[in-house]
Coordinates of C-alpha atoms in Angstrom, one line a residue:
Chain A
M12 CA 72.5 36.2 122.6
Y13 CA 69.8 34.4 120.7
P14 CA 70.4 30.6 120.9
M15 CA 68.6 29.8 117.6
F16 CA 70.5 32.6 115.7
R17 CA 74.0 31.3 115.2
F18 CA 75.0 33.9 112.6
E19 CA 75.7 37.5 113.0
S20 CA 76.4 40.2 110.4
I21 CA 78.1 43.3 111.7
Q22 CA 77.0 46.4 109.9
R23 CA 77.8 50.0 110.6
V24 CA 75.3 52.8 110.0
T25 CA 76.7 55.0 107.3
F26 CA 75.7 58.6 106.5
D27 CA 73.8 57.6 103.4
D28 CA 71.5 55.4 105.5
L29 CA 70.1 58.4 107.4
D30 CA 67.0 60.4 106.5
P31 CA 66.3 64.0 107.5
Y32 CA 65.2 62.8 111.0
N33 CA 68.8 61.8 111.6
V34 CA 67.7 58.1 112.0
V35 CA 68.2 55.1 109.7
N36 CA 65.4 55.3 107.1
N37 CA 62.8 52.6 107.3
S38 CA 63.5 51.2 103.8
R39 CA 67.2 50.8 104.6
Y40 CA 66.5 47.9 107.0
F41 CA 65.6 45.8 104.0
T42 CA 69.0 46.5 102.6
Y43 CA 70.6 45.5 105.9
F44 CA 68.6 42.3 105.7
E45 CA 69.8 41.7 102.1
R46 CA 73.5 42.3 103.1
G47 CA 73.0 40.0 106.0
R48 CA 71.7 37.2 103.7
V49 CA 74.8 37.6 101.5
D50 CA 77.1 37.4 104.6
Y51 CA 75.2 34.3 105.8
L52 CA 75.6 32.5 102.4
R53 CA 79.3 33.4 102.4
E54 CA 79.6 32.0 106.0
I55 CA 78.1 28.6 105.1
G56 CA 80.2 28.4 101.9
L57 CA 77.6 29.1 99.2
I58 CA 79.2 32.2 97.8
S59 CA 82.9 33.0 97.6
G60 CA 83.4 36.5 96.2
S61 CA 83.9 35.1 92.7
A62 CA 82.2 36.0 89.4
G63 CA 79.6 33.3 89.5
D64 CA 78.1 34.2 92.8
L65 CA 75.2 36.2 91.4
E66 CA 74.0 33.1 89.5
K67 CA 74.2 31.0 92.7
I68 CA 71.9 33.2 94.7
D69 CA 69.1 33.4 92.1
V70 CA 66.3 33.8 94.6
A71 CA 63.3 36.2 94.4
V72 CA 61.8 37.9 97.4
V73 CA 58.2 37.0 97.9
E74 CA 57.4 38.6 101.3
N75 CA 59.3 41.1 103.5
Y76 CA 58.4 42.3 107.0
C77 CA 60.1 44.6 109.5
S78 CA 59.0 45.7 113.0
Y79 CA 60.9 48.8 114.1
R80 CA 61.6 48.8 117.9
S81 CA 64.1 51.7 118.4
P82 CA 65.8 54.0 116.0
A83 CA 69.4 53.5 114.9
Y84 CA 71.7 56.5 114.6
F85 CA 74.8 57.7 112.7
D86 CA 77.9 55.5 113.1
N87 CA 76.1 52.9 115.3
V88 CA 77.5 49.4 114.9
L89 CA 74.6 47.0 114.5
N90 CA 74.5 43.3 115.2
V91 CA 72.2 41.7 112.6
Y92 CA 71.4 38.2 113.7
L93 CA 70.2 35.8 111.0
R94 CA 68.8 32.3 110.7
I95 CA 67.1 30.3 108.0
S96 CA 63.9 29.2 109.8
Y97 CA 62.7 26.8 107.1
I98 CA 63.8 25.5 103.8
K99 CA 61.4 23.6 101.4
R100 CA 61.9 22.4 97.9
T101 CA 61.8 25.8 96.2
S102 CA 61.4 28.3 99.1
L103 CA 63.0 29.4 102.4
Q104 CA 62.6 32.0 105.1
F105 CA 65.3 34.2 106.7
Q106 CA 64.6 35.8 110.1
Y107 CA 66.4 38.8 111.6
I108 CA 67.0 40.4 114.9
I109 CA 68.9 43.7 114.9
N110 CA 70.6 45.1 118.1
R111 CA 72.8 48.1 118.6
N112 CA 76.2 46.8 119.6
E113 CA 77.0 49.5 122.1
D114 CA 74.0 49.1 124.5
K115 CA 72.5 45.8 123.2
K116 CA 69.2 47.7 122.5
L117 CA 66.7 45.9 120.3
I118 CA 66.4 47.9 117.1
A119 CA 64.3 45.8 114.7
L120 CA 62.9 42.4 113.9
G121 CA 62.0 40.9 110.6
Y122 CA 61.7 38.1 108.1
T123 CA 61.9 37.5 104.4
N124 CA 60.3 34.7 102.4
L125 CA 62.2 33.8 99.2
V126 CA 61.7 31.4 96.3
R127 CA 64.4 30.0 94.1
V128 CA 63.8 30.9 90.5
H129 CA 65.1 30.8 87.0
F130 CA 66.0 34.3 85.8
P131 CA 64.7 36.1 83.8
E132 CA 61.5 34.1 83.5
L133 CA 61.2 33.7 87.2
K134 CA 59.9 30.2 87.2
P135 CA 60.4 28.5 90.6
R136 CA 63.0 25.7 90.7
S137 CA 64.4 23.4 93.3
F138 CA 67.4 24.2 95.5
D139 CA 70.4 22.0 94.9
N140 CA 71.1 19.2 97.3
D141 CA 74.4 20.9 98.2
F142 CA 72.6 24.1 99.1
K143 CA 70.0 22.3 101.3
E144 CA 72.7 20.2 103.0
K145 CA 74.8 23.3 103.9
V146 CA 71.8 25.0 105.4
R147 CA 70.8 21.9 107.4
N148 CA 74.3 21.4 108.7
Y149 CA 74.4 25.0 109.8
E150 CA 70.9 25.3 111.3
K151 CA 70.8 21.8 112.7
G152 CA 67.6 20.9 114.5
N153 CA 66.2 24.4 114.5
L154 CA 64.8 24.3 111.0
G155 CA 61.0 24.5 111.0
K156 CA 60.8 26.0 114.5
M157 CA 59.6 29.6 115.3
T158 CA 58.9 30.9 111.8
G159 CA 57.6 34.4 110.9
I160 CA 58.3 37.3 113.3
P161 CA 61.1 36.3 115.6
D162 CA 59.9 35.8 119.2
V163 CA 62.3 37.8 121.4
K164 CA 60.2 37.5 124.6
Chain B
M2 CA 100.9 51.9 98.1
Y3 CA 100.6 55.6 97.6
P4 CA 103.0 57.5 99.8
M5 CA 100.9 60.6 100.1
F6 CA 97.8 58.7 101.0
R7 CA 98.3 57.6 104.6
F8 CA 94.7 56.6 105.2
E9 CA 92.7 53.7 103.8
S10 CA 89.0 52.9 104.2
I11 CA 88.1 49.3 103.5
Q12 CA 84.7 48.9 101.8
R13 CA 83.1 45.8 100.5
V14 CA 80.8 46.0 97.4
T15 CA 77.3 45.0 98.4
F16 CA 74.5 43.7 96.3
D17 CA 72.7 47.1 96.5
D18 CA 75.7 48.9 95.0
L19 CA 75.2 47.0 91.7
D20 CA 73.2 48.0 88.7
P21 CA 71.7 45.8 85.9
Y22 CA 75.2 45.6 84.3
N23 CA 76.4 43.7 87.3
V24 CA 78.9 46.4 88.1
V25 CA 79.0 49.1 90.9
N26 CA 76.8 51.9 89.6
N27 CA 78.6 55.2 88.8
S28 CA 76.8 57.2 91.4
R29 CA 77.7 54.8 94.2
Y30 CA 81.4 55.9 94.0
F31 CA 80.4 59.2 95.5
T32 CA 78.9 57.3 98.4
Y33 CA 82.1 55.4 98.8
F34 CA 83.9 58.7 98.9
E35 CA 81.5 60.0 101.6
R36 CA 81.9 56.9 103.7
G37 CA 85.7 57.2 103.3
R38 CA 85.6 60.8 104.6
V39 CA 83.7 59.7 107.7
D40 CA 86.2 57.0 108.3
Y41 CA 89.1 59.5 107.9
L42 CA 87.5 61.9 110.3
R43 CA 87.0 59.1 112.9
E44 CA 90.7 58.1 112.4
I45 CA 92.1 61.5 113.1
G46 CA 89.8 61.9 116.1
L47 CA 87.2 64.3 114.9
I48 CA 84.2 62.1 115.2
S49 CA 83.6 59.4 117.8
G50 CA 80.3 57.6 117.1
S51 CA 78.4 59.8 119.5
A52 CA 75.3 61.9 119.1
G53 CA 77.0 65.2 118.3
D54 CA 79.0 63.9 115.4
L55 CA 76.7 65.2 112.7
E56 CA 77.1 68.7 114.0
K57 CA 80.8 68.4 113.8
I58 CA 81.0 67.5 110.2
D59 CA 78.8 70.4 109.0
V60 CA 80.5 70.7 105.6
A61 CA 78.8 71.1 102.2
V62 CA 80.1 69.6 99.0
V63 CA 81.0 72.2 96.4
E64 CA 82.5 70.0 93.7
N65 CA 82.7 66.3 93.0
Y66 CA 84.8 64.4 90.4
C67 CA 85.3 60.8 89.6
S68 CA 87.3 59.1 86.9
Y69 CA 86.3 55.4 86.4
R70 CA 89.2 53.2 85.4
S71 CA 87.9 49.6 85.8
P72 CA 84.6 48.2 87.0
A73 CA 84.1 46.8 90.5
Y74 CA 82.0 43.7 91.0
F75 CA 79.9 42.0 93.6
D76 CA 81.6 41.2 96.9
N77 CA 84.9 42.9 95.8
V78 CA 86.8 44.3 98.7
L79 CA 87.9 47.8 97.9
N80 CA 90.8 49.9 99.3
V81 CA 89.7 53.5 99.3
Y82 CA 92.8 55.6 99.9
L83 CA 92.1 59.1 101.1
R84 CA 94.0 62.3 101.9
I85 CA 93.2 65.9 102.5
S86 CA 95.2 67.7 99.9
Y87 CA 94.6 71.2 101.1
I88 CA 92.8 73.0 104.0
K89 CA 92.1 76.7 103.9
R90 CA 90.1 78.9 106.3
T91 CA 86.7 77.6 105.3
S92 CA 87.4 75.0 102.6
L93 CA 89.3 71.8 102.0
Q94 CA 89.8 69.1 99.4
F95 CA 89.7 65.3 99.8
Q96 CA 91.3 63.1 97.1
Y97 CA 90.6 59.4 96.5
I98 CA 92.3 56.4 94.9
I99 CA 90.2 53.2 94.8
N100 CA 91.9 49.8 94.2
R101 CA 90.4 46.3 94.3
N102 CA 92.1 44.5 97.2
E103 CA 92.4 41.1 95.5
D104 CA 94.4 42.1 92.4
K105 CA 95.4 45.7 93.3
K106 CA 93.7 46.9 90.1
L107 CA 93.0 50.6 89.9
I108 CA 89.2 51.1 90.0
A109 CA 88.7 54.9 90.3
L110 CA 90.2 58.3 91.1
G111 CA 88.4 61.3 92.4
Y112 CA 88.3 64.4 94.5
T113 CA 85.8 66.5 96.5
N114 CA 85.9 70.1 97.4
L115 CA 84.0 71.0 100.5
V116 CA 83.3 74.2 102.5
R117 CA 82.4 74.5 106.1
V118 CA 79.0 76.0 106.6
H119 CA 76.3 76.9 109.1
F120 CA 73.3 74.8 108.5
P121 CA 70.6 75.4 107.5
E122 CA 71.5 78.9 106.1
L123 CA 74.7 77.4 104.5
K124 CA 76.8 80.5 105.3
P125 CA 80.5 79.6 105.1
R126 CA 82.4 79.6 108.4
S127 CA 85.9 78.9 109.6
F128 CA 87.2 75.5 110.6
D129 CA 88.1 75.3 114.3
N130 CA 91.7 75.4 115.2
D131 CA 91.4 71.9 116.7
F132 CA 90.1 70.6 113.4
K133 CA 92.9 72.2 111.3
E134 CA 95.6 71.1 113.7
K135 CA 94.4 67.4 113.6
V136 CA 94.4 67.5 109.8
R137 CA 97.9 69.1 109.7
N138 CA 99.3 66.6 112.2
Y139 CA 98.0 63.8 110.1
E140 CA 98.9 65.0 106.6
K141 CA 102.2 66.5 107.7
G142 CA 104.1 68.3 104.9
N143 CA 101.9 67.0 102.1
L144 CA 99.2 69.6 102.4
G145 CA 99.0 71.8 99.3
K146 CA 100.8 69.3 97.1
M147 CA 99.2 67.5 94.2
T148 CA 95.6 68.8 94.3
G149 CA 92.7 67.9 92.0
I150 CA 92.8 64.6 90.2
P151 CA 95.3 62.3 92.0
D152 CA 98.3 61.6 89.9
V153 CA 98.9 57.8 89.9
K154 CA 101.5 57.9 87.1
Chain C
M12 CA 40.1 50.1 90.0
Y13 CA 39.9 49.5 93.7
P14 CA 36.9 51.3 95.2
M15 CA 38.4 51.8 98.7
F16 CA 41.6 53.3 97.2
R17 CA 40.8 56.8 96.1
F18 CA 44.3 58.0 95.6
E19 CA 46.9 57.0 93.1
S20 CA 50.6 57.9 92.9
I21 CA 52.2 57.5 89.5
Q22 CA 55.8 56.4 89.7
R23 CA 58.1 55.4 86.9
V24 CA 60.8 52.7 87.5
T25 CA 64.2 54.3 87.1
F26 CA 67.5 52.7 86.3
D27 CA 68.7 53.2 89.9
D28 CA 65.7 51.1 91.2
L29 CA 67.0 48.0 89.4
D30 CA 69.3 45.3 90.8
P31 CA 71.5 42.8 88.8
Y32 CA 68.5 40.7 88.0
N33 CA 67.1 43.5 86.0
V34 CA 64.1 43.9 88.3
V35 CA 63.1 46.5 90.8
N36 CA 65.0 45.5 94.0
N37 CA 62.8 44.3 96.9
S38 CA 63.9 47.2 99.2
R39 CA 62.9 49.8 96.7
Y40 CA 59.2 49.1 97.1
F41 CA 59.4 50.6 100.6
T42 CA 60.7 53.8 99.0
Y43 CA 57.8 53.7 96.5
F44 CA 55.5 53.4 99.5
E45 CA 57.2 56.4 101.2
R46 CA 56.9 58.5 98.1
G47 CA 53.3 57.5 97.8
R48 CA 52.6 58.7 101.3
V49 CA 54.1 62.1 100.5
D50 CA 52.0 62.3 97.4
Y51 CA 48.9 61.4 99.4
L52 CA 49.6 64.0 102.0
R53 CA 50.1 66.7 99.3
E54 CA 46.8 65.6 97.7
I55 CA 44.8 66.0 100.9
G56 CA 46.4 69.4 101.6
L57 CA 48.7 68.5 104.5
I58 CA 52.0 69.4 102.8
S59 CA 52.6 72.1 100.2
G60 CA 56.2 72.0 98.9
S61 CA 57.3 74.6 101.5
A62 CA 60.1 74.6 104.0
G63 CA 58.0 73.5 107.0
D64 CA 56.7 70.3 105.4
L65 CA 59.2 68.0 107.1
E66 CA 58.1 69.2 110.5
K67 CA 54.5 68.4 109.6
I68 CA 55.0 64.8 108.7
D69 CA 56.9 63.9 111.8
V70 CA 55.8 60.2 111.9
A71 CA 57.9 57.2 112.6
V72 CA 57.4 53.8 110.9
V73 CA 56.5 51.0 113.3
E74 CA 55.8 48.2 110.9
N75 CA 56.3 47.6 107.2
Y76 CA 55.1 44.7 105.1
C77 CA 55.3 44.0 101.3
S78 CA 54.1 41.0 99.3
Y79 CA 55.7 40.8 95.9
R80 CA 53.4 39.4 93.2
S81 CA 55.2 40.0 89.9
P82 CA 58.4 41.8 89.1
A83 CA 58.6 45.3 87.8
Y84 CA 61.0 46.2 85.0
F85 CA 63.0 49.2 83.7
D86 CA 60.9 52.2 82.6
N87 CA 57.6 50.6 83.7
V88 CA 55.0 53.1 84.8
L89 CA 53.5 52.0 88.2
N90 CA 50.1 52.9 89.7
V91 CA 50.6 53.0 93.4
Y92 CA 47.2 53.0 95.0
L93 CA 47.1 54.2 98.6
R94 CA 44.6 54.6 101.4
I95 CA 44.7 55.3 105.1
S96 CA 42.9 52.3 106.5
Y97 CA 42.7 53.6 110.1
I98 CA 43.7 56.6 112.1
K99 CA 43.8 56.6 115.9
R100 CA 44.9 59.3 118.4
T101 CA 48.7 58.8 117.7
S102 CA 48.9 56.1 115.0
L103 CA 47.6 55.3 111.5
Q104 CA 48.0 52.7 108.8
F105 CA 48.7 53.2 105.1
Q106 CA 47.8 50.4 102.6
Y107 CA 49.2 50.0 99.1
I108 CA 48.4 48.1 95.9
I109 CA 50.9 48.5 93.1
N110 CA 49.9 47.7 89.4
R111 CA 51.9 48.1 86.2
N112 CA 50.1 50.7 84.2
E113 CA 50.6 49.1 80.8
D114 CA 49.0 45.7 81.4
K115 CA 47.3 46.3 84.8
K116 CA 49.3 43.4 86.2
L117 CA 49.4 43.2 90.1
I118 CA 53.0 43.9 91.2
A119 CA 52.9 44.2 95.0
L120 CA 50.7 44.7 98.1
G121 CA 51.7 46.2 101.4
Y122 CA 51.0 48.2 104.5
T123 CA 52.8 50.5 106.9
N124 CA 51.9 51.3 110.5
L125 CA 53.1 54.7 111.7
V126 CA 53.0 56.7 114.9
R127 CA 53.2 60.4 115.3
V128 CA 56.2 61.4 117.4
H129 CA 58.2 64.3 118.7
F130 CA 61.6 64.3 117.1
P131 CA 64.3 63.7 118.2
E132 CA 63.1 62.0 121.4
L133 CA 60.5 60.0 119.5
K134 CA 57.8 60.3 122.2
P135 CA 54.4 59.6 120.7
R136 CA 52.0 62.5 120.3
S137 CA 48.5 63.2 119.1
F138 CA 47.6 64.1 115.5
D139 CA 46.2 67.6 115.2
N140 CA 42.5 67.8 114.6
D141 CA 43.1 69.4 111.3
F142 CA 45.1 66.4 110.2
K143 CA 42.5 63.9 111.3
E144 CA 39.7 65.8 109.8
K145 CA 41.4 66.0 106.4
V146 CA 42.0 62.2 106.5
R147 CA 38.4 61.5 107.5
N148 CA 37.0 63.8 104.7
Y149 CA 39.1 62.0 102.2
E150 CA 38.6 58.4 103.3
K151 CA 35.0 58.9 104.2
G152 CA 33.3 55.8 105.6
N153 CA 36.1 53.4 104.8
L154 CA 38.3 54.2 107.8
G155 CA 38.6 51.1 110.0
K156 CA 37.6 48.7 107.2
M157 CA 40.0 46.1 105.8
T158 CA 43.2 46.8 107.6
G159 CA 46.5 44.9 107.2
I160 CA 47.3 43.2 103.9
P161 CA 45.0 44.6 101.2
D162 CA 42.4 42.1 100.0
V163 CA 42.5 42.1 96.2
K164 CA 40.3 39.0 95.8
Chain D
M27 CA 66.3 79.1 79.1
Y28 CA 69.6 77.8 77.8
P29 CA 69.6 77.9 74.0
M30 CA 72.0 75.0 73.5
F31 CA 70.0 72.8 75.9
R32 CA 66.9 71.7 74.0
F33 CA 65.9 68.9 76.4
E34 CA 64.6 69.2 79.9
S35 CA 63.9 66.4 82.4
I36 CA 61.5 67.3 85.2
Q37 CA 62.4 65.6 88.5
R38 CA 60.9 66.2 91.9
V39 CA 63.0 65.9 95.0
T40 CA 61.8 62.9 97.1
F41 CA 62.2 62.3 100.8
D42 CA 64.8 59.5 100.0
D43 CA 67.0 62.0 98.2
L44 CA 67.6 64.0 101.4
D45 CA 70.4 63.6 103.9
P46 CA 70.4 64.6 107.6
Y47 CA 71.1 68.2 106.6
N48 CA 67.7 68.3 105.0
V49 CA 69.2 68.9 101.5
V50 CA 69.6 66.6 98.5
N51 CA 72.7 64.5 99.2
N52 CA 75.7 65.2 96.9
S53 CA 75.7 61.7 95.4
R54 CA 72.1 61.9 94.4
Y55 CA 72.8 64.5 91.7
F56 CA 74.6 61.7 89.7
T57 CA 71.3 59.7 89.9
Y58 CA 69.4 62.8 88.6
F59 CA 71.9 63.0 85.8
E60 CA 71.4 59.3 85.0
R61 CA 67.6 59.6 85.0
G62 CA 68.0 62.6 82.8
R63 CA 70.0 60.6 80.3
V64 CA 67.3 58.0 80.1
D65 CA 64.7 60.7 79.6
Y66 CA 66.8 62.2 76.8
L67 CA 67.2 58.9 75.1
R68 CA 63.5 58.2 75.3
E69 CA 62.8 61.7 73.8
I70 CA 65.0 61.2 70.8
G71 CA 63.5 57.7 70.2
L72 CA 66.3 55.5 71.3
I73 CA 64.5 53.7 74.1
S74 CA 60.8 52.9 74.3
G75 CA 59.9 51.4 77.6
S76 CA 60.3 47.8 76.3
A77 CA 62.3 44.8 77.4
G78 CA 65.3 45.4 75.1
D79 CA 66.0 48.9 76.3
L80 CA 68.8 48.0 78.7
E81 CA 70.7 46.4 75.9
K82 CA 70.4 49.5 73.8
I83 CA 72.0 51.8 76.4
D84 CA 75.1 49.7 76.9
V85 CA 77.4 52.6 77.8
A86 CA 79.8 52.8 80.7
V87 CA 80.6 56.0 82.6
V88 CA 84.2 57.1 82.2
E89 CA 84.1 60.5 84.0
N90 CA 81.6 62.3 86.2
Y91 CA 81.7 65.9 87.4
C92 CA 79.3 68.0 89.4
S93 CA 79.5 71.6 90.7
Y94 CA 77.0 72.3 93.4
R95 CA 75.7 75.9 93.4
S96 CA 72.8 76.0 95.7
P97 CA 71.1 73.3 97.8
A98 CA 67.8 71.6 96.7
Y99 CA 65.1 70.9 99.3
F100 CA 62.3 68.5 99.9
D101 CA 59.6 68.4 97.3
N102 CA 61.4 70.9 95.0
V103 CA 60.6 70.5 91.4
L104 CA 63.9 70.5 89.4
N105 CA 64.5 71.3 85.8
V106 CA 67.3 69.2 84.6
Y107 CA 68.5 70.5 81.3
L108 CA 70.6 68.1 79.2
R109 CA 72.5 68.1 75.9
I110 CA 74.9 65.8 74.2
S111 CA 77.9 68.1 73.7
Y112 CA 79.9 65.7 71.5
I113 CA 79.6 62.2 70.0
K114 CA 82.6 60.4 68.5
R115 CA 82.9 56.8 67.2
T116 CA 82.7 55.1 70.7
S117 CA 82.2 58.0 73.1
L118 CA 80.0 60.9 74.0
Q119 CA 79.5 63.6 76.6
F120 CA 76.3 64.7 78.4
Q121 CA 76.1 68.1 80.0
Y122 CA 73.6 69.2 82.7
I123 CA 72.3 72.4 84.2
I124 CA 69.9 72.0 87.1
N125 CA 67.5 74.8 88.2
R126 CA 64.8 74.8 90.8
N127 CA 61.5 75.4 88.9
E128 CA 59.9 77.7 91.5
D129 CA 62.5 80.4 91.6
K130 CA 64.7 79.5 88.6
K131 CA 67.7 79.4 91.0
L132 CA 70.8 77.6 89.6
I133 CA 71.3 74.4 91.7
A134 CA 74.0 72.4 89.9
L135 CA 76.1 72.0 86.8
G136 CA 77.8 68.9 85.5
Y137 CA 78.9 66.6 82.8
T138 CA 79.4 62.9 82.1
N139 CA 81.8 61.2 79.7
L140 CA 80.6 57.8 78.5
V141 CA 81.9 55.1 76.2
R142 CA 79.9 52.5 74.4
V143 CA 80.9 49.0 75.4
H144 CA 80.2 45.3 75.1
F145 CA 79.0 44.0 78.4
P146 CA 80.2 42.2 80.4
E147 CA 83.8 42.3 78.9
L148 CA 83.5 46.1 78.6
K149 CA 85.3 46.4 75.3
P150 CA 84.6 49.7 73.5
R151 CA 82.5 49.5 70.4
S152 CA 81.0 51.9 67.9
F153 CA 77.7 53.6 68.2
D154 CA 75.2 52.5 65.5
N155 CA 74.6 54.9 62.7
D156 CA 70.9 55.1 63.8
F157 CA 72.0 56.3 67.2
K158 CA 74.4 58.9 65.9
E159 CA 71.9 60.2 63.4
K160 CA 69.2 60.7 66.0
V161 CA 71.7 62.5 68.2
R162 CA 72.8 64.7 65.3
N163 CA 69.3 65.5 64.3
Y164 CA 68.4 66.5 67.8
E165 CA 71.5 68.5 68.7
K166 CA 71.9 70.0 65.2
G167 CA 74.8 72.3 64.8
N168 CA 75.7 72.5 68.5
L169 CA 77.7 69.2 68.6
G170 CA 81.3 69.8 69.5
K171 CA 80.6 73.3 71.0
M172 CA 81.1 74.1 74.7
T173 CA 82.2 70.8 76.1
G174 CA 83.1 70.1 79.8
I175 CA 81.5 72.2 82.5
P176 CA 78.5 74.1 81.1
D177 CA 79.1 77.9 80.8
V178 CA 76.0 79.5 82.2
K179 CA 76.8 83.1 81.6

């Protein structure tokens, strides 16, 4: 649906995502983003469901943004489209577009800026070459284009 | 795997389920139970992903129990086996057995007692005949057997 | 500490706020913001701990932003400074500055744009005069100044 | 109010605790229990808000139980009464009684069985003498009496 967004994480709205207004709570979208990032890293081969995965994704969130376009409801299936829009020596950005699967309605847009760090001291450090190569192979020529809030026309 | 448990809800451990000890937090199992109940009700045709679903599952939790047998870790795929062990005029019980898919290790056991109520006053009320029939058709002759903590030998 | 931020919500980091990196998870800051907004509304007399409160705060989040400056740890006491930076006919903005109480270290900055709506149809509607007056009395001459990301020098 | 429960953790119901039925979600009570345990350990001098606290409370939950007596609502102030009902070489039990502060209504009862472990291998290990002594000094002669579901009559 969105040519620059090659990856899609399917997430179903669960009862615990809802607030008293019967819609997905605003804070929960940042959890959808985070789960999407994990799915993306699994897709490009950077994590594998094994014990060492948490060490491999040692990144810290620096900035988070979400624009809410339409509410999501109980049991909705959501298409969370993700891309890495840039990767530098120690930092990268994820962008998100969330649609409801049933009616393709736009639900939310967002982005996250992350830095790679040493835990627990949180000193920035470089991404491995393997990591950067896998991202470049996946995102191809789109890295560096359209950063920040995704432009959905 | 467990003859009396005909239904299985597949749930993957997400990053937000973990606590600082890198295991699924104890409270999160009750969310797995709740998501499993929704999946079960969808399976037997009682909810359908539509707007009126929340009204149809107007039950209140009366008792909750979990026995933790082995920790679950990041990105584990869990098999949450569920059954309704009894259904009375206004109350029912769900039982749960959770295994890790990869090595079939037993992770947790539990049960939940629920009553059907009118919200917001929370007065008990009878289950519809349609509801009870669907449960009976699904659980067949096992209703009323082995209630409380599931017996896994 | 911040002349334009008259209100402060004290929030302690609890175990359930932490992720496997032993820091407050990025999504949790938006819950701190939300709890802060409730505390602010209680302070200026718009909610009172009674049954009708949820109807009175019928606003929907339109945009959410957080800049993370330093991690927060287990059992830290946080000072969440809040202000309403503008209020229009149907919309308003909250701004946040979060410090750790112990060492006054800057932890995070953020803002939220909200619109008042009718639930469940989510049609925008005007704030009551009483609501706007209470906000104006509290924020005095600062409404409309320094919107968006708080400027902390 | 409850002679054997010397300690009380005050917790306010926040918006994020609520589910679509406008009541505190059933899973959230186990978070209240967990926060209460932290408050109890701070009270008896076992944690102090410093970096090493997480290592000191290296216990794993073995069993969790909650009986829900009356719903809790938005902005309710809850009195979470806690006691340690027994402590053995490697295990202990916490009991809970939750009341609403405003009308003293009984909201929930529960207990948690925990074992002290080495993380991450989760092998049981003995509590330090200092730990056991502090618990004994606090609970005095009540240790070993009335274990399991608290008897509130």
